[in-house]
Amino acid sequence: MKTRITELLGIKHPIIQGAMSWVSFPPLVAAVSNAGGLGILGAAFMSPEELRENIRQIKDQTDKPFGVNFMPENPQLDLLLDIIIKEKVPVASYGKGNPHKIIERTRPYGIINMPTMGAVRHAVRAEQDGADAVIVQGTEGGGHTGFVATLVLLPLVASKLKIPVVAAGGIGDGRGMVAALSLGAEGVSMGSRFIVTREAPIPLSIKHYLIQRTEEDTVITDNLTGVRCRVIRNKFAESLLEMTKSKADPWEIMQHGVGKIRKAFVEGDLESGSFACGQVCGLIEDIPTCQELIERIVIEAEEVIGSMGEKFLSPK
């Protein structure tokens, strides 16, 4: 399945693993890339030294393209970009903030810039600033998320941009992939689905916990990290919602959330941790390898495309 995204990124399948803090470490990133997708390192909370070490670990495990995701507002951004450039990372991935400075700094070194956006105007601005492709995430997606559903956001963005568009938010199988392609995407990005794979370096108990969640078990919290964030509903999420309802100071809410993502995915604390996860958790039923998952999605997508003619009969 070739698209402009597979050609741009040098990958076999138009499937990207969304970056997730405390989850998308080298074992998962390399597994996705080795399976023909694009693995992305979640480096939002990494120091420059940790970033360098993680990049080198990925290189030890794969010779395929991969990306690094970071936050543009990081006070050490210049140091992080130095490392990304020196280590010859193929793809730069980021969300909040103005991409212009990052693109201007990395483009001369052949680094592909693929920011994630949750609004049409931001995607248009990214293209104007020189982005090579954009990921657009609908509100169904886990972690940082916007206000508009993928079904509406994706075709709006695809109709306005000339660069390739990747769909994120609510995609977890071949059916979702076909839907995204039909709406103008040239690839899909999945975060939550890759959490529940064998290579994801988190406790097995958490993977089973997420399998047991339904599409109704997530909520959107405000100010956990300064922006809207979709997470699994638990005691911690409820406490955030209560703080917001009582009009607590945003800084107080952010302080309340410090360390909670790590507590969830590293320590496996089901009630006190913050599990960034999308509504797609309702579709997750097993724990495959990344290779098995990607191959399954591609095969299912091809089957769905092939069966479309059988579902819609022409009038006699």
Coordinates of C-alpha atoms in Angstrom, one line a residue:
M1 CA 0.0 0.0 0.0
K2 CA 1.9 3.0 -1.3
T3 CA 1.0 6.6 -0.6
R4 CA 2.9 9.9 -0.6
I5 CA 3.5 9.2 3.1
T6 CA 5.3 5.9 2.5
E7 CA 7.4 7.5 -0.2
L8 CA 8.2 10.6 2.0
L9 CA 9.1 8.5 5.1
G10 CA 10.7 5.6 3.3
I11 CA 8.4 3.0 5.0
K12 CA 6.5 0.0 3.7
H13 CA 3.1 0.7 5.2
P14 CA 1.4 4.1 5.9
I15 CA 1.1 3.4 9.6
I16 CA 2.7 5.6 12.2
Q17 CA 3.1 4.9 15.9
G18 CA 2.0 7.9 17.9
A19 CA 4.5 9.2 20.4
M20 CA 3.5 8.5 24.0
S21 CA 5.5 9.6 27.1
W22 CA 6.7 6.7 29.3
V23 CA 5.5 4.2 26.6
S24 CA 7.1 4.7 23.2
F25 CA 10.7 3.8 24.3
P26 CA 13.2 2.2 21.9
P27 CA 11.8 -1.4 22.1
L28 CA 8.4 -0.2 20.8
V29 CA 9.8 2.3 18.3
A30 CA 12.2 -0.2 16.8
A31 CA 9.5 -2.9 16.6
V32 CA 7.1 -0.7 14.7
S33 CA 9.8 0.5 12.3
N34 CA 11.1 -3.1 11.7
A35 CA 7.5 -4.1 10.9
G36 CA 7.3 -1.5 8.1
G37 CA 5.7 1.4 9.9
L38 CA 7.2 4.5 11.5
G39 CA 8.1 4.3 15.2
I40 CA 8.3 7.5 17.1
L41 CA 10.2 8.1 20.3
G42 CA 8.3 9.9 23.0
A43 CA 10.9 12.3 24.3
A44 CA 8.7 15.0 25.9
F45 CA 10.2 14.5 29.4
M46 CA 13.7 13.4 28.4
S47 CA 16.9 15.4 29.1
P48 CA 19.3 15.9 26.2
E49 CA 21.5 13.1 27.5
E50 CA 18.5 10.7 27.8
L51 CA 17.4 11.7 24.3
R52 CA 20.8 10.9 22.9
E53 CA 21.0 7.5 24.6
N54 CA 17.5 6.5 23.5
I55 CA 18.2 7.5 19.9
R56 CA 21.3 5.3 19.9
Q57 CA 19.4 2.4 21.5
I58 CA 16.9 2.6 18.6
K59 CA 19.7 2.6 16.1
D60 CA 21.0 -0.5 17.7
Q61 CA 17.7 -2.3 17.2
T62 CA 16.7 -1.1 13.7
D63 CA 18.2 0.4 10.5
K64 CA 14.7 1.6 9.4
P65 CA 13.4 5.2 9.6
F66 CA 12.1 6.4 12.9
G67 CA 11.1 9.7 14.5
V68 CA 11.5 11.7 17.7
N69 CA 8.7 13.6 19.3
F70 CA 9.4 16.6 21.6
M71 CA 7.7 19.7 22.9
P72 CA 8.5 23.0 21.1
E73 CA 8.2 25.0 24.4
N74 CA 10.9 22.9 26.1
P75 CA 13.5 25.3 27.5
Q76 CA 16.2 23.0 26.3
L77 CA 14.8 22.9 22.7
D78 CA 18.1 24.1 21.1
L79 CA 20.0 21.3 22.8
L80 CA 17.4 18.7 21.8
L81 CA 17.6 19.9 18.2
D82 CA 21.4 19.7 18.2
I83 CA 21.2 16.1 19.2
I84 CA 18.5 15.3 16.7
I85 CA 20.6 16.8 13.9
K86 CA 23.9 15.2 15.0
E87 CA 22.3 11.8 15.4
K88 CA 20.7 12.2 12.0
V89 CA 17.1 11.4 13.1
P90 CA 15.0 11.0 10.0
V91 CA 11.7 12.6 11.3
A92 CA 10.9 15.4 13.7
S93 CA 7.5 15.2 15.4
Y94 CA 6.0 17.8 17.7
G95 CA 2.6 19.3 18.6
K96 CA 1.9 22.5 20.5
G97 CA 3.7 25.7 19.5
N98 CA 4.9 27.4 16.4
P99 CA 6.8 25.0 14.1
H100 CA 8.6 27.7 12.1
K101 CA 11.8 27.8 14.2
I102 CA 12.1 24.0 14.3
I103 CA 11.6 23.6 10.5
E104 CA 14.0 26.4 9.8
R105 CA 16.6 24.7 12.0
T106 CA 16.2 21.1 10.9
R107 CA 15.3 21.3 7.2
P108 CA 18.8 22.0 5.9
Y109 CA 19.9 18.7 7.4
G110 CA 17.2 16.7 5.5
I111 CA 15.1 16.1 8.6
I112 CA 11.4 15.5 7.7
N113 CA 9.1 17.7 9.8
M114 CA 5.7 16.2 10.6
P115 CA 3.9 18.2 13.3
T116 CA 0.6 17.1 14.9
M117 CA -2.3 19.5 14.8
G118 CA -5.8 19.6 16.1
A119 CA -7.3 22.5 14.2
V120 CA -7.5 23.4 10.5
R121 CA -5.9 26.8 11.0
H122 CA -2.9 25.3 12.7
A123 CA -2.4 22.7 10.0
V124 CA -2.6 25.4 7.3
R125 CA 0.0 27.4 9.2
A126 CA 2.3 24.4 9.5
E127 CA 2.2 24.0 5.7
Q128 CA 3.0 27.7 5.2
D129 CA 5.9 27.3 7.6
G130 CA 7.4 24.5 5.5
A131 CA 6.2 21.3 7.1
D132 CA 6.6 18.2 4.9
A133 CA 3.4 16.5 6.2
V134 CA 1.0 17.0 9.1
I135 CA -0.8 14.6 11.5
V136 CA -4.3 15.8 12.3
Q137 CA -5.8 14.4 15.5
G138 CA -9.5 14.4 16.2
T139 CA -10.9 14.7 19.6
E140 CA -11.3 10.9 19.9
G141 CA -7.6 10.6 20.3
G142 CA -5.8 10.0 23.6
G143 CA -3.5 12.5 25.3
H144 CA -3.4 16.1 24.1
T145 CA -6.5 16.6 21.9
G146 CA -8.7 19.2 20.4
F147 CA -12.4 19.9 20.0
V148 CA -13.2 18.5 16.5
A149 CA -13.8 14.8 15.6
T150 CA -11.6 13.1 13.1
L151 CA -14.5 12.6 10.7
V152 CA -14.9 16.3 10.3
L153 CA -11.4 17.6 10.9
L154 CA -9.6 15.3 8.5
P155 CA -11.5 16.1 5.3
L156 CA -11.4 19.8 6.2
V157 CA -7.6 19.7 6.5
A158 CA -7.0 17.4 3.5
S159 CA -9.0 19.8 1.3
K160 CA -6.9 22.8 2.2
L161 CA -3.4 21.3 2.2
K162 CA -1.1 20.2 -0.7
I163 CA 1.3 18.3 1.6
P164 CA 0.4 14.7 2.8
V165 CA -2.0 14.4 5.7
V166 CA -2.0 11.6 8.3
A167 CA -5.1 10.9 10.4
A168 CA -5.0 10.2 14.1
G169 CA -7.7 9.8 16.7
G170 CA -10.1 6.8 16.8
I171 CA -8.2 4.6 14.5
G172 CA -7.3 1.0 15.7
D173 CA -7.9 -1.4 12.8
G174 CA -8.1 -1.8 9.0
R175 CA -11.6 -0.4 8.9
G176 CA -10.5 2.9 10.5
M177 CA -7.6 3.0 8.1
V178 CA -9.8 2.7 5.1
A179 CA -12.2 5.4 6.5
A180 CA -9.2 7.7 6.9
L181 CA -7.9 7.1 3.4
S182 CA -11.3 7.8 2.0
L183 CA -11.5 11.1 3.8
G184 CA -8.2 12.3 2.3
A185 CA -5.5 10.9 4.6
E186 CA -2.4 9.2 3.1
G187 CA -1.6 7.4 6.3
V188 CA -2.7 6.8 9.9
S189 CA -1.2 7.4 13.3
M190 CA -2.1 5.2 16.2
G191 CA -1.1 5.7 19.8
S192 CA -3.4 3.8 22.1
R193 CA -3.5 0.7 19.9
F194 CA 0.3 0.4 20.1
I195 CA 0.2 0.6 23.9
V196 CA -1.4 -2.8 23.9
T197 CA 1.3 -4.7 22.0
R198 CA 3.9 -7.1 23.2
E199 CA 6.8 -4.8 22.7
A200 CA 5.3 -1.8 24.6
P201 CA 7.5 -1.6 27.7
I202 CA 4.8 -1.3 30.3
P203 CA 3.4 -3.7 32.9
L204 CA 1.3 -6.6 31.4
S205 CA -1.4 -5.8 33.9
I206 CA -1.9 -2.4 32.3
K207 CA -2.3 -3.9 28.9
H208 CA -5.1 -6.2 30.2
Y209 CA -6.6 -3.2 32.1
L210 CA -6.8 -1.2 28.9
I211 CA -8.4 -4.2 27.0
Q212 CA -11.1 -4.2 29.6
R213 CA -11.9 -0.5 29.1
T214 CA -14.8 0.5 26.7
E215 CA -15.2 3.5 24.4
E216 CA -17.1 5.2 27.2
D217 CA -14.3 4.9 29.8
T218 CA -12.3 8.0 28.8
V219 CA -12.7 11.7 29.8
I220 CA -11.1 14.9 28.8
T221 CA -9.3 16.8 31.5
D222 CA -8.2 20.4 31.4
N223 CA -4.7 21.7 32.5
L224 CA -3.1 18.3 33.3
T225 CA -0.3 19.5 31.0
G226 CA -1.6 22.9 30.3
V227 CA -4.0 21.8 27.5
R228 CA -7.0 19.4 27.1
C229 CA -6.0 15.8 27.6
R230 CA -8.1 12.6 27.0
V231 CA -7.4 10.0 29.7
I232 CA -8.9 6.8 31.2
R233 CA -11.5 7.7 33.8
N234 CA -10.2 6.7 37.3
K235 CA -9.9 8.3 40.7
F236 CA -7.1 10.6 39.6
A237 CA -9.1 11.7 36.5
E238 CA -12.1 12.3 38.7
S239 CA -10.0 14.5 41.0
L240 CA -8.9 16.6 38.1
L241 CA -12.5 17.1 36.9
E242 CA -13.5 18.1 40.4
M243 CA -10.7 20.7 40.6
T244 CA -11.7 22.1 37.3
K245 CA -15.3 22.2 38.3
S246 CA -14.4 24.1 41.5
K247 CA -12.4 26.6 39.4
A248 CA -9.1 25.7 41.0
D249 CA -6.0 27.6 39.7
P250 CA -4.7 26.0 36.5
W251 CA -1.2 25.9 38.0
E252 CA -2.5 24.0 41.0
I253 CA -4.1 21.5 38.7
M254 CA -0.9 21.0 36.7
Q255 CA 1.1 20.5 40.0
H256 CA -1.5 17.9 41.0
G257 CA -0.7 16.0 37.9
V258 CA 3.1 16.0 38.1
G259 CA 4.5 12.5 37.8
K260 CA 1.1 10.9 37.2
I261 CA 1.7 9.6 33.7
R262 CA 4.8 7.8 34.9
K263 CA 2.9 6.5 37.9
A264 CA 0.4 5.0 35.4
F265 CA 2.5 3.4 32.7
V266 CA 5.7 2.6 34.7
E267 CA 4.4 1.9 38.2
G268 CA 1.1 0.5 37.0
D269 CA -1.0 2.4 39.5
L270 CA -4.6 1.9 38.2
E271 CA -6.2 4.7 40.3
S272 CA -3.6 7.3 41.0
G273 CA -1.9 7.3 37.6
S274 CA -3.0 9.2 34.5
F275 CA -3.5 6.9 31.5
A276 CA -3.5 8.9 28.3
C277 CA -5.7 6.8 26.0
G278 CA -8.2 7.4 23.2
Q279 CA -11.8 6.2 22.8
V280 CA -10.4 3.5 20.5
C281 CA -9.7 1.5 23.6
G282 CA -13.1 0.0 23.1
L283 CA -11.9 -1.7 19.9
I284 CA -8.8 -3.3 21.5
E285 CA -9.2 -7.0 22.3
D286 CA -5.8 -8.6 22.2
I287 CA -2.0 -8.1 22.7
P288 CA -0.3 -8.8 19.4
T289 CA 3.3 -8.1 18.3
C290 CA 3.7 -4.9 16.3
Q291 CA 4.5 -7.0 13.3
E292 CA 1.2 -9.0 13.7
L293 CA -0.8 -5.8 14.3
I294 CA 0.5 -3.9 11.3
E295 CA 0.1 -6.9 9.0
R296 CA -3.4 -7.5 10.3
I297 CA -4.4 -3.9 9.7
V298 CA -3.1 -3.8 6.2
I299 CA -4.8 -7.1 5.3
E300 CA -8.1 -6.0 6.8
A301 CA -7.9 -2.7 5.0
E302 CA -7.3 -4.4 1.7
E303 CA -10.2 -6.7 2.4
V304 CA -12.5 -3.8 3.2
I305 CA -11.6 -2.0 0.1
G306 CA -12.2 -5.1 -2.0
S307 CA -15.6 -5.8 -0.4
M308 CA -17.0 -2.2 -0.9
G309 CA -18.5 -3.1 -4.3
E310 CA -20.4 -6.0 -2.8
K311 CA -22.0 -3.8 -0.2
F312 CA -23.4 -1.2 -2.6
L313 CA -25.4 -2.8 -5.3
S314 CA -26.2 -0.7 -8.4
P315 CA -29.9 -0.4 -9.2
K316 CA -31.0 -2.7 -12.1

